[in-house]
Every structure is written in structure tokens, then in C-alpha cells.
PDB file of C-alpha atoms in Angstrom:
ATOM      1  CA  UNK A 239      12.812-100.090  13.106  1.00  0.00           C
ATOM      2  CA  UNK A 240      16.385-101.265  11.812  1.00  0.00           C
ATOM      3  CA  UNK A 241      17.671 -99.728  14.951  1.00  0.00           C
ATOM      4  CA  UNK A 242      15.857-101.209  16.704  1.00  0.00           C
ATOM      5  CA  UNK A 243      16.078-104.437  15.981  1.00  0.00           C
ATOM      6  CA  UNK A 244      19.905-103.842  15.912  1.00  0.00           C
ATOM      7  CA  UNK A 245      19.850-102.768  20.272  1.00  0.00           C
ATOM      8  CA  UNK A 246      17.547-105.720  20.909  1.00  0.00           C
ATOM      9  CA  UNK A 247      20.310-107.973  20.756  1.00  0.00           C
ATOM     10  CA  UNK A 248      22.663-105.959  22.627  1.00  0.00           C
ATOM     11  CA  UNK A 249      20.401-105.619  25.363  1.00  0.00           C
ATOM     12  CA  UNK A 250      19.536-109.167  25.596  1.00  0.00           C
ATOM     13  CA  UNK A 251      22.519-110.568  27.044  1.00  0.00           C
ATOM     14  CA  UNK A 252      22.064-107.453  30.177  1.00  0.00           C
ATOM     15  CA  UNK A 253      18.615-108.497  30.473  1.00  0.00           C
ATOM     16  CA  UNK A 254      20.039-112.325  30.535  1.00  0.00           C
ATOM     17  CA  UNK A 255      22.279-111.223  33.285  1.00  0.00           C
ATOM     18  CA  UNK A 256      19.485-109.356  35.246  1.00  0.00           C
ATOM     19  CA  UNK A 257      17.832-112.888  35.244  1.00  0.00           C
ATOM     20  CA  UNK A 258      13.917-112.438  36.075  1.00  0.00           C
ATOM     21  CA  UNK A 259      13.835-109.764  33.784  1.00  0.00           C
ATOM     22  CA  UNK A 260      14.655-111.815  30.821  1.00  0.00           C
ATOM     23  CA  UNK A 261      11.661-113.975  30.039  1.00  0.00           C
ATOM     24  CA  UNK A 262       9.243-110.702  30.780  1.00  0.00           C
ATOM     25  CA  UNK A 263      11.234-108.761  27.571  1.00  0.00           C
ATOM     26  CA  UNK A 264      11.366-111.610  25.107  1.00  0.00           C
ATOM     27  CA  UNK A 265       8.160-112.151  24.156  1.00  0.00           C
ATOM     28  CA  UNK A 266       7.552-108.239  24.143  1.00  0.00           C
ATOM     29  CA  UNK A 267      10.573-107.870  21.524  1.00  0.00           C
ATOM     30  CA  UNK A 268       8.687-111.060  19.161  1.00  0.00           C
ATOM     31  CA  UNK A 269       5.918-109.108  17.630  1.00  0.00           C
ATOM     32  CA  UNK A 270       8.291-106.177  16.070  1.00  0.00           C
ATOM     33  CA  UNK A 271      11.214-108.803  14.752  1.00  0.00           C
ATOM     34  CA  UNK A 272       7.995-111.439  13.385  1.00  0.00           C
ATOM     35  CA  UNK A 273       4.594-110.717  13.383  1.00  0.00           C
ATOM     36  CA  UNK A 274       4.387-114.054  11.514  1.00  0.00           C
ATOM     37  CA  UNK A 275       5.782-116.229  14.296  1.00  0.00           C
ATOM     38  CA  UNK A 276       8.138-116.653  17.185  1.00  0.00           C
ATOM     39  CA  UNK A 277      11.978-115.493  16.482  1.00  0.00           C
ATOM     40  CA  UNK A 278      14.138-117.874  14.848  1.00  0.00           C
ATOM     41  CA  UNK A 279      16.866-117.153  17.391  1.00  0.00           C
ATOM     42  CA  UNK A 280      14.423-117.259  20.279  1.00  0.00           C
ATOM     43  CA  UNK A 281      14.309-120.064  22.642  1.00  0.00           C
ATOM     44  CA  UNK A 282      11.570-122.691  21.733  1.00  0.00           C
ATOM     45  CA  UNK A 283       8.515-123.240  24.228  1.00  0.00           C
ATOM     46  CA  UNK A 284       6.921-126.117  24.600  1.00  0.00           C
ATOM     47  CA  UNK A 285       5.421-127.736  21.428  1.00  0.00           C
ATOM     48  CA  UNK A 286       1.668-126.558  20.914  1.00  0.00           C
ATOM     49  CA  UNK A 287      -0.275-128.953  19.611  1.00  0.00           C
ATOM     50  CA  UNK A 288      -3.358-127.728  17.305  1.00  0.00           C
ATOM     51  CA  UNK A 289      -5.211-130.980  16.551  1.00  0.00           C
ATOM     52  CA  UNK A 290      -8.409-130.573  18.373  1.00  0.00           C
ATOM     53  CA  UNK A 291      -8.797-132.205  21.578  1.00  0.00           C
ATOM     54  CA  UNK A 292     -11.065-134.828  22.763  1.00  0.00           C
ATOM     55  CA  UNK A 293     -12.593-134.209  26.239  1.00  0.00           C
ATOM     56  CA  UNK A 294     -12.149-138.066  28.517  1.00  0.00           C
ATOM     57  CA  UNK A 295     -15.524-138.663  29.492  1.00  0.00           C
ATOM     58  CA  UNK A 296     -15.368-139.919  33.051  1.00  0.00           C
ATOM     59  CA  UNK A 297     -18.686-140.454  33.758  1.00  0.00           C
ATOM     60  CA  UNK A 298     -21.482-142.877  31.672  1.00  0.00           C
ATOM     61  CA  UNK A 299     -25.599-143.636  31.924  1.00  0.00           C
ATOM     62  CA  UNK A 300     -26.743-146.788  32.256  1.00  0.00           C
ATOM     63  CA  UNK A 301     -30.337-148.331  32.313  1.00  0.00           C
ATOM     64  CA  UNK A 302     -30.710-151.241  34.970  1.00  0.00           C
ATOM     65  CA  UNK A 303     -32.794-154.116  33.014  1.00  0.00           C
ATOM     66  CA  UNK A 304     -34.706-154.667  35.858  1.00  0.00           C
ATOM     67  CA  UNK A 305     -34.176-151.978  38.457  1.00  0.00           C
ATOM     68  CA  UNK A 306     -33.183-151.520  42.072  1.00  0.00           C
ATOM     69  CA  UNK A 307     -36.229-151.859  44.132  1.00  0.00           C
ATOM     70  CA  UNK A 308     -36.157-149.673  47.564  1.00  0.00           C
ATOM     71  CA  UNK A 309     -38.288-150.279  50.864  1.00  0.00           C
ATOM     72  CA  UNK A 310     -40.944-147.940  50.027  1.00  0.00           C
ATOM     73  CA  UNK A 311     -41.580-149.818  46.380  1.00  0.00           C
ATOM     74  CA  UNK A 312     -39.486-147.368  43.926  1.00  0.00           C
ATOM     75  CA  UNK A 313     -37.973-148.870  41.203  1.00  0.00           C
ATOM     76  CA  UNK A 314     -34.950-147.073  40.349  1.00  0.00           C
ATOM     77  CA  UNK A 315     -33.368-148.276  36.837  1.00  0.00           C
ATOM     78  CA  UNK A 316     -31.431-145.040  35.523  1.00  0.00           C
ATOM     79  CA  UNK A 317     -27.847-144.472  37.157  1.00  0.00           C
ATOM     80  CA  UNK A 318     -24.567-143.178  36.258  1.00  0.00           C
ATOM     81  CA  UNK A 319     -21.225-145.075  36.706  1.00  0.00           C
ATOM     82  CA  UNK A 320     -18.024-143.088  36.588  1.00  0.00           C
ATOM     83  CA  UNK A 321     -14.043-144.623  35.753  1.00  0.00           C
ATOM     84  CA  UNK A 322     -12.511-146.527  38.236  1.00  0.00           C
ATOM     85  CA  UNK A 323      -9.654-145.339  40.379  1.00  0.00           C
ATOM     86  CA  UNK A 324      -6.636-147.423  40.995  1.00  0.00           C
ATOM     87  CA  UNK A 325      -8.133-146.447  44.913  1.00  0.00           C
ATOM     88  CA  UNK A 326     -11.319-147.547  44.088  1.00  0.00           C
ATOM     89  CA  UNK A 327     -10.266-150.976  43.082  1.00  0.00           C
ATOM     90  CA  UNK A 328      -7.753-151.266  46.164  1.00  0.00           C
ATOM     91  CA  UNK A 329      -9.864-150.344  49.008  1.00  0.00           C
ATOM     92  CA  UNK A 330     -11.896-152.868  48.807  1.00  0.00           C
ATOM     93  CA  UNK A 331      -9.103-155.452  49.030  1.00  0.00           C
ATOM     94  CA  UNK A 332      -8.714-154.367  52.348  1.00  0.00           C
ATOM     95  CA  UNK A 333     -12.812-155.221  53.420  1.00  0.00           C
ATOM     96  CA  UNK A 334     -13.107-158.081  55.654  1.00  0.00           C
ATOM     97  CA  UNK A 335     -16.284-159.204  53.376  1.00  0.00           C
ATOM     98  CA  UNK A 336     -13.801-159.133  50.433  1.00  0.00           C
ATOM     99  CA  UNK A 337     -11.448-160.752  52.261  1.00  0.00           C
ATOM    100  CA  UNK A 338     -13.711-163.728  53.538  1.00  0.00           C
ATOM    101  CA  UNK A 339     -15.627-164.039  49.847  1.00  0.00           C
ATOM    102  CA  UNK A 340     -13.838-162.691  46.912  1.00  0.00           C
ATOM    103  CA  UNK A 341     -16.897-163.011  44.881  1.00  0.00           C
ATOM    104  CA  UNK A 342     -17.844-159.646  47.771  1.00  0.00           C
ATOM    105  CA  UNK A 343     -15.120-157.575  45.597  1.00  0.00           C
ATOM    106  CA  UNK A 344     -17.257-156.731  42.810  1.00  0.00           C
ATOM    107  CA  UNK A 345     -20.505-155.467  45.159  1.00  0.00           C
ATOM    108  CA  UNK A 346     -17.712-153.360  46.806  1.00  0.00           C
ATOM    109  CA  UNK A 347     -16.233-151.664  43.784  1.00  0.00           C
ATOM    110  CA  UNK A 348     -19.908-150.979  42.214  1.00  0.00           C
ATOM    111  CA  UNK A 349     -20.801-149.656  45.221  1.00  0.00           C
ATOM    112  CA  UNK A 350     -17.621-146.842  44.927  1.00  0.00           C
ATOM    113  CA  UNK A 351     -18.189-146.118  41.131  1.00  0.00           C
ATOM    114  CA  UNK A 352     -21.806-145.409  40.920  1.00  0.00           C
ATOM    115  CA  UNK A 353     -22.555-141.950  41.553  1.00  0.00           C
ATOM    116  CA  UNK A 354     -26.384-141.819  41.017  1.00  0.00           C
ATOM    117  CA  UNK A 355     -28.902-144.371  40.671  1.00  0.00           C
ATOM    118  CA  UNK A 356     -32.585-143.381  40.457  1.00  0.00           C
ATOM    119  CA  UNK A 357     -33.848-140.855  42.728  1.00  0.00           C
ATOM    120  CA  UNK A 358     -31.649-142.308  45.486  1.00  0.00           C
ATOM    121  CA  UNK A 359     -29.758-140.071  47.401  1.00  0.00           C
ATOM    122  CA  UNK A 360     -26.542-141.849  47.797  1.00  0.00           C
ATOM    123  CA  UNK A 361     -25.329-145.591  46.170  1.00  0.00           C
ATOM    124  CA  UNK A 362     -23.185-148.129  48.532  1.00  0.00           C
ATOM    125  CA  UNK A 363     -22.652-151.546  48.264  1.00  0.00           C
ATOM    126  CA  UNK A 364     -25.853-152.229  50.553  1.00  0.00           C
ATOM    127  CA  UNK A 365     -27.527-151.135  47.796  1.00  0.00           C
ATOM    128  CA  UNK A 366     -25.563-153.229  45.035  1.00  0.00           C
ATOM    129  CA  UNK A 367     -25.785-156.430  47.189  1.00  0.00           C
ATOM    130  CA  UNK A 368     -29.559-155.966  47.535  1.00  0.00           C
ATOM    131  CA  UNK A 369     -29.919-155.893  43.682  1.00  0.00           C
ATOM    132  CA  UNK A 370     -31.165-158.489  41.358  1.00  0.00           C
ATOM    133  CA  UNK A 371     -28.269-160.887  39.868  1.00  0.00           C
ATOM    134  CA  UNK A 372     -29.840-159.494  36.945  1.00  0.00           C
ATOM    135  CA  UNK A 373     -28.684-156.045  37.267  1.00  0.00           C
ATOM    136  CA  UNK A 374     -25.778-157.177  39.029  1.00  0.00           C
ATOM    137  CA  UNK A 375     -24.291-159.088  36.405  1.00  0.00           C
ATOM    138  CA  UNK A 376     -25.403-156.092  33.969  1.00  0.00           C
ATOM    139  CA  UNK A 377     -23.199-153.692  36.470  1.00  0.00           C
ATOM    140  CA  UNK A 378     -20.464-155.665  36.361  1.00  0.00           C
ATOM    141  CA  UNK A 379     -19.903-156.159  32.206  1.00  0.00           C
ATOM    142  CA  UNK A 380     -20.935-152.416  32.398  1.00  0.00           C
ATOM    143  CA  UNK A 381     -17.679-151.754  34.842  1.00  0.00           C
ATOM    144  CA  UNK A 382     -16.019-153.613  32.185  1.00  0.00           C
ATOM    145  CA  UNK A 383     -16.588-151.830  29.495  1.00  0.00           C
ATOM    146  CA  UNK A 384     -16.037-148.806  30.272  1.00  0.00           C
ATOM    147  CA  UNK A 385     -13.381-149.255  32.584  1.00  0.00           C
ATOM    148  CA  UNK A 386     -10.950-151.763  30.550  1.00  0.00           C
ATOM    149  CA  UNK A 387     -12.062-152.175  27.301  1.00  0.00           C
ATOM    150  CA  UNK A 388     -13.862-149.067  25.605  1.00  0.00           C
ATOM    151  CA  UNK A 389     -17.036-149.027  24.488  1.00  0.00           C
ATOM    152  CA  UNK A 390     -18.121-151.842  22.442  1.00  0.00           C
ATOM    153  CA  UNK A 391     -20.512-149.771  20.133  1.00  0.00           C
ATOM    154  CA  UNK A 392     -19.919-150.151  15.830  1.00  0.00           C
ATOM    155  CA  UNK A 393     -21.559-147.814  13.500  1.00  0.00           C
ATOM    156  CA  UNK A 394     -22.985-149.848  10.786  1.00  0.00           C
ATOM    157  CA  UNK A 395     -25.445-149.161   8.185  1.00  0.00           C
ATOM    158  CA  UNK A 396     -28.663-150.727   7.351  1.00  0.00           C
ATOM    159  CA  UNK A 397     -27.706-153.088   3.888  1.00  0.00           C
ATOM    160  CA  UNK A 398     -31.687-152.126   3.349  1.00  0.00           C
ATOM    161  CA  UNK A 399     -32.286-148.569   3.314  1.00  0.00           C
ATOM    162  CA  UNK A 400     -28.602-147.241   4.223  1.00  0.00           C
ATOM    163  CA  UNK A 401     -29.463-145.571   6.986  1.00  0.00           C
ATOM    164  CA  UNK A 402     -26.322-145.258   9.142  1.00  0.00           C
ATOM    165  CA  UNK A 403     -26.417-146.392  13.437  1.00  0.00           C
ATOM    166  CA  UNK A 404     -24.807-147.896  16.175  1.00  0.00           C
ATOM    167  CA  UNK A 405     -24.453-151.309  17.664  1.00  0.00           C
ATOM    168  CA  UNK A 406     -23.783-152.361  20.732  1.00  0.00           C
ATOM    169  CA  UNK A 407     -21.487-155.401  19.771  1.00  0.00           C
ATOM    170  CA  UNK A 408     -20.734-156.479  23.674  1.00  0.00           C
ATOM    171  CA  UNK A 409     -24.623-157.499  24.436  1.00  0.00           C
ATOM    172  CA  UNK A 410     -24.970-155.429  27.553  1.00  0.00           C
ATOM    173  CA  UNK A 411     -28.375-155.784  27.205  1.00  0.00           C
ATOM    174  CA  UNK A 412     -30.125-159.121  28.152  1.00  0.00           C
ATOM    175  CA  UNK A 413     -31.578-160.853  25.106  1.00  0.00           C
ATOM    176  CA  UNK A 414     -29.487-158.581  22.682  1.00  0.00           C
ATOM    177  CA  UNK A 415     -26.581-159.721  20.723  1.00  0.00           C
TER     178      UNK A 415
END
């Protein structure tokens, strides 16, 4: 093994000159120098990083307070709202409606960001602006929230029996605090 070890370096500065060959043979030649761990002498790769990893969560449920009523009657109160694109919130700058109403910008955006409301087949801002102010008002802290500032939610514990839940600190719910 000595002798071999004692070539590898020899042959490293051929395989250097070669050029594509060199990064091919150098991680073959780590396991008999250091079973433990890369070769001291060996170039360093990118830092790995072991702490585990967090998935981002791009996309969130939401429960309408009162719901989006269709033509044919359907209340549709369950949806999901994904993060905002830079895109998504310049687009609608360019809208006419924006442009004549700025108060337009947030039926706009909503309409771009929620990806499934009810049993409907596709959300637009026809369906936002036909919403009660209600729910609209409820879309828009929900945009909010998830968009700029985080959740809102605490976990607390009950000073009663101990039991430990979650808050929702930013009242996104009418009547809650």
C-alpha cells in the first residue's frame, strides 16, 4: 500500500497536465490514502452543510369566512394561495384597471396568487372582484402574511391544564384576536 501511496503523487502532476483526466482520478485515489475523510493535500469542494434542511413552503390553505358564491349557488370557501412573484406583483401595474383605480391592484394580484379555490376550475380577478369585502379584506391580510411578514402563529400553553397550541396572533379570522 506504501507504494502505492508513494506513485500517487508522482502521477498526479501527469494526470494534472492531461487536464480532464485529473478530477476523474482524485477522488478514486481518496478512499486508499483516508477512508476517514477527504485528503489533507486534496483540493477542498464546496462546504457541505449537514444541519438538516427546511423545505420553503410555497403554497398555503386558507378558509374564506364567508365564501365565494358562483352563478349556479356553490359556495366555495377552501382555496390555496401560493408566494408572490416579483412578476406577479408587476404585471398588474401595467393593467389599465390598476392604472385608472389603484385600489384595482390588490383584486389583480389575488387573482395571480390563488391557485385553487373551491371546486372552481380556475381563479382570476373576475372572481376576486365578485367576492364579498369580507373575504376580500381576509385575502388581502392573508397575502400579507404570508408573503411579507411570516406567519403570525405563537405556540403557547394553556396556564390551566398545560396543554401546549398555537395562536394565531395577526386575527385573520373575523371576530378573533
Amino acid at each position: 500500500m506504501r507504494r502505492m501511496a508513494a506513485k500517487a503523487p508522482a502521477a498526479a502532476p501527469q494526470a494534472a497536465a492531461a487536464g480532464a483526466d485529473f478530477p476523474r482520478s482524485a477522488p478514486a485515489a481518496a478512499p486508499a490514502e483516508s477512508p476517514a475523510g477527504p485528503p489533507t493535500g486534496a483540493p477542498a469542494g464546496p462546504p457541505v452543510d449537514t444541519a438538516p434542511r427546511q423545505e420553503l413552503r410555497t403554497e398555503f390553505p386558507f378558509e374564506l369566512p364567508r365564501g365565494y358564491v358562483d352563478d349556479s349557488g356553490t359556495v366555495h370557501r377552501d382555496g390555496v394561495m401560493r408566494l408572490s412573484t416579483a412578476r406577479d406583483e408587476l404585471i398588474p401595474l401595467r393593467d389599465v384597471r390598476v392604472q385608472e383605480n389603484p385600489a384595482y391592484l390588490s383584486v389583480v394580484l389575488l387573482g395571480r396568487v390563488i391557485t385553487r379555490l373551491g371546486t372552481l376550475p380556475s381563479v382570476h380577478d373576475g372572481i376576486v372582484e365578485n367576492m364579498f369585502a369580507s373575504d376580500l379584506a381576509f385575502l388581502q391580510d392573508f397575502y400579507r402574511q404570508i408573503n411579507a411578514e411570516g406567519h403570525t402563529r405563537a405556540a403557547v400553553a394553556c396556564p390551566h391544564c398545560s396543554e401546549a397550541f398555537e395562536v394565531e396572533l395577526g386575527g385573520s379570522r373575523l371576530g378573533e384576536s
